[in-house]
XYZ file of C-alpha atoms in Angstrom:
478
model
C 0.050 -0.165 -0.151
C 1.386 3.676 -1.335
C 1.869 6.359 1.828
C -1.388 8.311 0.515
C -3.561 4.606 1.648
C -4.222 3.767 -1.777
C -2.692 0.716 -3.848
C 0.067 0.786 -6.443
C -1.498 -1.887 -8.423
C -5.459 -2.376 -8.940
C -7.211 -5.106 -10.910
C -10.752 -4.980 -11.878
C -12.305 -7.757 -13.110
C -16.191 -9.451 -12.997
C -15.091 -11.805 -10.312
C -13.244 -12.168 -7.621
C -9.599 -14.570 -7.307
C -11.763 -16.096 -4.681
C -14.854 -17.907 -3.865
C -16.275 -16.523 -0.546
C -19.299 -17.556 2.079
C -20.382 -16.138 5.223
C -20.468 -17.943 8.397
C -23.299 -18.053 10.565
C -20.904 -15.647 12.914
C -20.605 -13.618 10.274
C -17.061 -14.204 9.192
C -15.913 -14.680 6.172
C -14.429 -17.820 4.305
C -12.791 -18.351 1.248
C -11.144 -20.159 -0.909
C -8.679 -19.389 -4.130
C -10.666 -20.069 -7.596
C -8.880 -21.560 -9.960
C -8.228 -20.092 -13.374
C -5.488 -18.526 -15.472
C -5.932 -15.095 -14.803
C -5.281 -15.444 -11.004
C -2.701 -17.957 -11.461
C -0.840 -14.817 -13.515
C -1.448 -12.073 -11.791
C -1.005 -13.377 -8.119
C 2.636 -13.115 -7.768
C 2.708 -9.409 -9.316
C -0.029 -8.638 -6.917
C 1.500 -9.867 -3.756
C 5.011 -8.049 -5.032
C 3.040 -4.717 -5.129
C 0.772 -5.234 -2.380
C -2.419 -4.961 -4.735
C -5.836 -5.036 -4.708
C -8.402 -6.876 -6.737
C -11.918 -5.417 -7.438
C -14.395 -7.826 -8.277
C -18.037 -9.492 -7.685
C -18.149 -11.879 -5.178
C -20.220 -14.271 -7.304
C -23.559 -14.098 -5.297
C -26.920 -12.206 -5.491
C -26.841 -9.018 -2.846
C -23.951 -10.120 -1.244
C -22.421 -7.867 0.662
C -19.236 -8.179 2.016
C -16.505 -5.514 3.046
C -13.007 -5.743 1.762
C -10.734 -8.376 3.386
C -7.095 -9.877 3.156
C -6.745 -13.205 0.646
C -3.708 -15.137 -0.467
C -1.396 -11.411 0.212
C -4.090 -9.430 -2.086
C -6.516 -6.845 -0.873
C -10.181 -8.198 -2.043
C -12.866 -5.686 -2.648
C -15.935 -7.332 -3.122
C -18.461 -5.339 -5.603
C -22.132 -6.078 -4.600
C -24.546 -7.087 -7.746
C -28.602 -7.511 -7.107
C -30.408 -10.715 -8.295
C -32.006 -8.123 -11.358
C -28.175 -6.620 -12.400
C -26.795 -10.425 -12.652
C -29.641 -11.247 -14.928
C -29.330 -8.252 -17.231
C -26.047 -6.892 -16.804
C -24.289 -10.310 -16.459
C -26.547 -13.212 -18.032
C -28.357 -10.430 -20.417
C -26.069 -7.997 -21.774
C -22.525 -9.465 -21.203
C -23.504 -13.128 -22.109
C -26.405 -12.439 -24.234
C -25.367 -9.245 -26.284
C -21.602 -9.017 -26.151
C -20.376 -12.651 -26.079
C -22.555 -14.205 -28.877
C -21.467 -10.501 -31.114
C -18.096 -11.143 -30.497
C -18.087 -14.848 -31.496
C -19.101 -13.893 -35.095
C -23.133 -14.198 -34.397
C -22.885 -18.025 -33.986
C -25.966 -17.189 -32.080
C -28.228 -14.356 -32.580
C -27.134 -11.387 -29.667
C -30.013 -9.836 -28.049
C -30.273 -6.087 -27.902
C -32.242 -4.707 -24.900
C -32.158 -1.280 -23.310
C -32.576 -2.560 -19.889
C -29.782 -4.991 -20.352
C -27.356 -1.838 -21.782
C -28.524 0.564 -18.843
C -27.737 -2.289 -16.261
C -24.108 -2.741 -17.753
C -23.510 1.117 -17.890
C -24.847 1.207 -13.967
C -22.698 -1.733 -13.072
C -19.591 -0.559 -14.547
C -19.587 2.581 -12.832
C -20.081 0.878 -9.699
C -16.841 -0.854 -10.420
C -14.943 2.539 -11.638
C -16.120 3.853 -8.417
C -14.312 0.953 -6.524
C -11.475 1.075 -8.623
C -10.757 4.549 -7.941
C -11.430 4.400 -4.051
C -8.767 1.739 -4.096
C -5.784 3.502 -6.548
C -2.904 5.406 -4.986
C -2.006 8.652 -6.608
C -0.549 7.896 -9.912
C -1.134 3.941 -9.755
C -1.598 1.350 -12.380
C -4.936 -0.112 -12.722
C -5.589 -3.367 -15.155
C -9.147 -3.655 -16.021
C -10.372 -7.040 -17.670
C -12.486 -8.391 -20.165
C -15.686 -7.892 -22.059
C -17.756 -7.349 -19.219
C -16.224 -4.105 -17.901
C -15.397 -2.298 -21.439
C -16.806 1.074 -19.949
C -14.791 1.093 -16.930
C -11.372 2.722 -18.256
C -13.380 5.984 -19.236
C -15.527 6.093 -16.069
C -12.151 5.621 -13.749
C -10.132 8.292 -16.054
C -12.852 10.904 -15.640
C -12.819 10.621 -12.043
C -8.921 9.845 -11.465
C -6.940 11.337 -14.812
C -3.409 10.527 -12.865
C -3.882 6.842 -13.230
C -2.473 4.719 -15.780
C -5.003 2.587 -17.278
C -4.765 -0.915 -19.271
C -7.508 -3.207 -20.796
C -7.104 -6.735 -21.573
C -9.633 -8.140 -23.879
C -9.934 -11.855 -23.163
C -12.150 -13.045 -26.181
C -12.305 -11.686 -29.723
C -13.019 -8.500 -30.926
C -15.062 -8.530 -33.880
C -15.081 -7.540 -37.374
C -16.222 -4.231 -38.134
C -19.160 -5.497 -39.946
C -20.120 -7.016 -36.830
C -19.433 -4.690 -34.032
C -21.406 -1.841 -35.877
C -24.517 -3.702 -34.961
C -24.408 -3.048 -31.438
C -26.977 -0.070 -30.571
C -24.121 1.446 -28.076
C -21.028 0.752 -30.469
C -19.993 4.148 -29.748
C -19.886 4.358 -25.906
C -18.274 0.958 -25.635
C -15.239 2.410 -27.820
C -15.207 5.171 -25.766
C -15.353 3.361 -22.926
C -12.522 1.112 -23.879
C -10.449 4.702 -25.102
C -10.087 5.870 -21.588
C -7.074 3.478 -21.443
C -3.765 3.787 -22.175
C -2.806 0.572 -23.505
C -5.621 -1.786 -24.696
C -4.627 -5.744 -25.057
C -5.959 -8.084 -27.689
C -5.303 -11.982 -28.071
C -4.376 -11.837 -31.290
C -3.336 -8.823 -33.660
C -6.268 -9.504 -36.010
C -8.436 -8.335 -32.811
C -5.956 -5.427 -32.648
C -7.107 -4.251 -36.473
C -10.304 -5.090 -36.044
C -10.703 -2.127 -33.124
C -8.390 0.193 -34.886
C -10.816 -0.379 -37.942
C -13.849 0.329 -35.839
C -12.227 3.274 -34.254
C -11.257 5.028 -37.493
C -15.216 3.967 -39.165
C -17.154 4.912 -36.069
C -15.513 7.566 -34.532
C -13.135 10.638 -35.080
C -10.339 9.646 -33.442
C -6.754 10.141 -35.815
C -5.252 6.629 -35.650
C -1.924 6.088 -36.593
C -0.692 2.364 -36.923
C -1.310 1.133 -33.433
C -1.667 4.381 -31.843
C -5.037 6.349 -31.203
C -4.879 10.335 -30.329
C -7.299 11.171 -27.802
C -8.249 14.944 -27.634
C -7.175 17.232 -24.161
C -9.878 19.491 -22.639
C -9.338 22.138 -25.327
C -9.566 19.563 -28.540
C -6.280 19.544 -28.969
C -4.070 16.182 -29.659
C -3.394 14.909 -25.983
C -2.789 11.770 -24.827
C -2.332 8.278 -26.707
C -3.930 4.984 -26.740
C -2.109 1.757 -27.633
C -4.103 -1.053 -28.796
C -1.407 -4.332 -29.045
C -1.760 -8.331 -29.162
C -0.737 -9.747 -25.894
C -1.583 -13.557 -26.303
C -2.114 -14.728 -22.850
C -0.861 -18.416 -21.446
C -0.742 -20.804 -18.882
C 1.733 -21.662 -15.785
C 3.017 -24.026 -18.233
C 5.577 -25.369 -15.652
C 3.418 -25.803 -12.998
C 0.974 -28.226 -15.131
C 4.173 -29.825 -16.347
C 5.213 -30.882 -12.919
C 1.775 -31.628 -11.854
C 1.307 -34.307 -15.381
C 4.891 -35.572 -13.733
C 4.077 -36.812 -10.203
C 3.294 -40.502 -9.416
C -0.073 -39.826 -8.575
C -1.246 -38.099 -11.391
C 0.603 -40.540 -13.862
C -0.783 -44.009 -12.013
C -4.423 -42.028 -12.718
C -3.859 -41.459 -15.940
C -3.305 -46.137 -16.598
C -6.316 -46.128 -14.510
C -8.331 -43.760 -16.729
C -7.190 -45.999 -20.134
C -7.474 -49.067 -17.967
C -11.243 -48.248 -16.964
C -11.978 -47.539 -20.706
C -10.996 -51.080 -21.468
C -7.461 -49.878 -23.182
C -8.354 -48.434 -26.111
C -5.506 -48.052 -29.078
C -6.916 -44.753 -29.353
C -8.327 -41.961 -27.044
C -9.382 -38.917 -28.174
C -10.220 -35.796 -25.514
C -12.347 -32.660 -25.815
C -12.742 -30.711 -22.381
C -14.618 -27.462 -23.106
C -17.191 -25.339 -21.074
C -20.380 -26.259 -22.772
C -20.872 -23.375 -24.900
C -21.706 -22.641 -28.481
C -18.563 -21.292 -29.805
C -16.875 -24.450 -28.894
C -17.544 -26.307 -31.864
C -18.479 -29.464 -29.681
C -21.569 -30.176 -32.093
C -19.407 -30.312 -34.958
C -16.961 -32.865 -33.093
C -19.272 -35.157 -32.111
C -20.881 -35.365 -35.373
C -17.258 -35.372 -37.480
C -16.563 -38.494 -34.928
C -20.305 -40.387 -35.346
C -19.817 -40.049 -39.053
C -15.811 -41.517 -39.000
C -17.620 -44.552 -36.477
C -20.001 -44.835 -39.472
C -17.623 -44.817 -42.170
C -15.977 -47.406 -40.821
C -12.601 -45.179 -40.552
C -12.096 -45.887 -36.671
C -13.231 -49.197 -35.204
C -15.284 -48.212 -32.078
C -13.815 -51.592 -30.046
C -10.355 -49.509 -30.628
C -11.102 -46.195 -29.838
C -13.427 -43.836 -27.776
C -14.118 -40.417 -27.169
C -14.323 -38.582 -23.883
C -16.074 -35.212 -23.993
C -15.593 -33.082 -20.915
C -18.086 -30.426 -20.656
C -17.982 -28.325 -17.880
C -21.649 -26.836 -16.853
C -21.747 -23.114 -18.244
C -24.616 -20.261 -18.060
C -27.348 -22.367 -17.349
C -29.919 -19.967 -16.903
C -29.465 -18.497 -20.365
C -31.614 -20.186 -23.107
C -29.196 -20.781 -25.516
C -26.732 -22.615 -23.406
C -29.832 -24.878 -22.344
C -30.543 -26.118 -25.913
C -27.173 -26.768 -26.741
C -26.887 -29.152 -23.350
C -29.829 -30.889 -25.046
C -28.557 -30.812 -28.575
C -24.956 -32.314 -27.745
C -26.622 -34.874 -25.126
C -29.056 -36.342 -27.773
C -26.506 -36.435 -30.225
C -24.242 -38.416 -27.789
C -27.126 -40.571 -27.025
C -27.567 -41.514 -30.351
C -24.130 -42.425 -31.602
C -24.010 -44.474 -28.192
C -26.947 -46.064 -29.136
C -25.813 -46.664 -32.572
C -22.223 -47.694 -32.355
C -21.673 -48.734 -28.293
C -21.701 -51.842 -26.949
C -22.046 -53.782 -23.576
C -18.999 -52.569 -21.619
C -18.115 -50.252 -24.216
C -19.387 -46.485 -24.991
C -18.104 -44.909 -28.365
C -18.598 -41.415 -26.211
C -17.730 -40.635 -22.892
C -19.693 -37.760 -21.954
C -19.176 -35.700 -18.573
C -21.190 -32.867 -17.728
C -18.952 -31.571 -14.760
C -15.695 -29.712 -13.579
C -12.881 -31.550 -12.843
C -9.520 -30.268 -10.518
C -6.549 -29.848 -11.890
C -4.644 -33.445 -11.059
C -7.765 -34.814 -12.556
C -7.484 -32.946 -15.829
C -3.421 -33.616 -15.921
C -4.308 -37.216 -15.981
C -6.838 -36.557 -18.579
C -4.181 -35.375 -20.821
C -1.903 -37.869 -20.339
C -4.571 -40.519 -20.967
C -5.302 -39.102 -24.556
C -3.719 -40.030 -27.520
C -5.381 -37.068 -29.468
C -6.716 -33.912 -28.063
C -9.726 -32.317 -29.951
C -9.960 -28.222 -29.809
C -12.418 -27.405 -32.364
C -13.856 -24.072 -31.592
C -16.070 -22.257 -34.210
C -14.009 -19.097 -32.468
C -12.076 -18.331 -29.408
C -10.071 -15.631 -27.756
C -7.114 -17.849 -26.811
C -8.275 -21.449 -25.839
C -5.876 -22.568 -22.684
C -6.759 -26.550 -23.162
C -4.468 -26.554 -25.949
C -1.653 -25.100 -24.008
C -2.674 -27.257 -21.026
C -2.578 -30.634 -22.967
C 1.021 -29.482 -24.244
C 2.218 -28.320 -20.803
C 1.188 -32.007 -19.547
C 2.747 -34.290 -22.161
C 6.571 -34.144 -20.954
C 6.624 -37.749 -23.034
C 6.456 -35.779 -26.073
C 3.637 -37.918 -27.366
C -0.179 -37.373 -28.399
C -1.727 -35.272 -31.047
C -3.212 -31.596 -30.803
C -5.976 -31.176 -33.304
C -6.451 -27.575 -33.292
C -9.228 -25.327 -34.779
C -7.571 -22.238 -36.870
C -10.406 -19.750 -35.423
C -8.605 -20.177 -31.967
C -6.002 -17.502 -30.902
C -3.999 -20.622 -29.900
C -3.583 -21.492 -33.743
C -1.170 -18.285 -34.098
C 1.250 -19.683 -31.961
C 0.930 -23.800 -32.069
C 0.367 -23.963 -35.919
C 4.026 -25.564 -36.365
C 3.018 -28.522 -34.106
C -0.627 -28.839 -34.116
C -2.511 -30.421 -37.009
C -4.733 -27.262 -37.880
C -8.663 -27.540 -39.079
C -11.737 -25.330 -40.121
C -14.417 -27.193 -37.734
C -17.182 -25.707 -40.549
C -15.260 -28.354 -42.681
C -16.628 -31.791 -41.201
C -15.195 -33.897 -44.206
C -11.624 -31.939 -43.625
C -12.018 -32.355 -40.366
C -12.904 -36.177 -40.387
C -9.899 -36.695 -42.129
C -7.856 -34.745 -39.800
C -8.934 -36.616 -36.612
C -8.404 -40.143 -38.781
C -4.544 -38.839 -39.243
C -3.955 -37.633 -35.704
C -5.018 -41.356 -34.579
C -2.935 -43.360 -36.921
C -0.069 -40.596 -36.520
C 3.313 -42.969 -35.862
C 5.132 -42.201 -32.638
C 8.168 -40.685 -34.498
C 6.059 -37.945 -35.965
C 3.920 -37.238 -32.612
C 7.370 -36.318 -31.010
C 8.413 -34.047 -33.460
C 5.215 -32.285 -33.502
C 4.853 -32.325 -29.641
C 8.915 -30.870 -29.096
C 7.658 -27.874 -30.918
C 4.477 -27.289 -29.108
C 6.573 -27.544 -25.687
C 9.269 -25.114 -26.331
C 6.986 -22.616 -27.256
C 4.508 -23.563 -24.248
C 7.051 -23.688 -21.876
C 8.612 -20.472 -22.778
C 5.659 -18.240 -23.383
C 3.841 -18.827 -19.898
C 1.664 -16.589 -18.061
C 3.976 -14.833 -16.432
C 5.896 -13.434 -19.544
C 2.406 -12.647 -20.435
C 1.735 -10.325 -17.212
C 5.250 -9.352 -17.203
C 5.410 -7.828 -21.084
C 1.498 -6.103 -20.492
C 2.413 -4.254 -17.742
C 6.088 -3.674 -18.858
C 4.536 -1.883 -22.031
C 1.616 0.027 -19.882
C 4.481 1.218 -17.310
C 6.663 2.294 -19.853
C 4.164 4.364 -21.949
C 4.835 8.043 -21.381
C 1.758 9.520 -19.395
C 1.372 12.196 -21.746
C 2.520 12.857 -25.681
C 2.628 15.740 -28.062
C 3.689 13.760 -30.803
C 3.485 10.406 -32.022
């Protein structure tokens, strides 16, 4: 904490990095939440004695700021109505489908927008109250795109960064948003705006150029000062996020995880080929396309159901949103039909698991899988692909990766890239992956591991914060 009572680094995200509950006597119990963002920022926060502003996770859950894991945690309270309209509504039924290539149609409701704006203001107020003079504030993701401008209006002394964890859509899609100008102005309150891919940064710059009067030059947008003259500059650039790859590598090397991987294969009947999909149950992940392709491969006789199986982990997601309820019904119906047609007593064609699992079990699943299927229709990054690579210290396994993931930019040299909309092409690639010889597997996996182990999540956070803190607070010329 700085001498003026504020914090030199403040992180603002939709959720706190811990799950909290109040006990009967009014005290707070908490446990750390899983997730790459927490892993990336925890050591930075602890070193800076930083504060983290985020929603506590439940409706009308009022908790005072508290200390946890070496961080000052500042819960933001949301009402049940705000959760419905700001989070389930505008964030996940308007922005999410719009930003993911309109795979599902976005809904535009003014009441949702009003709630989004109101909640963003609450997050901005909380961050402003925690930040020391001249502090760095790092705002995260699509739920909080208005916070940078709101924060700058209150605290022009701050250095503000924003990172968009999901894709930023092409202009032709983004301009459908009725509140497109307000979202752009909200983001332009930041000094540095980070994206997963260079293409996302380009989409943002193009939207600014077309939909605002802000001058741009390459990745730099010039903002006017109070007199309308050229003032501060905003930079938009790509900073691909990663995982704590060394930790995942170590986890997968433990005797317990390696024994569990062998147990999983034994429980499956020791098939020749185990394929694995791991996703949130989300329409952007291409689960239906993947299962359809696998079913057709079995129908064509290109893979023998007795010698192969597919494990599909689909963790629950946004179960109060209608599109997700429909997706679950469709996926489970498809799995049931394929198992009914091709399954045998004691052997299922597809093992469908609608659960979330701890990291140890995930590492064991990765080790047990000969082929990892990451076939998203659109994905900001997809960290599952990187987790699979980090777990494979045996240099075995094949990664089948959608070209529409951010991970494809980094992992193309070792992965087998697919267009998940091309079912026939995806079938051919899956069969090739299942039949790949060990020598080729090792050649490809070594390339993948070299990249994933070098470009870890710490490098990502250091890179973003390094650029942000190095930027002049005010420039007269580019």
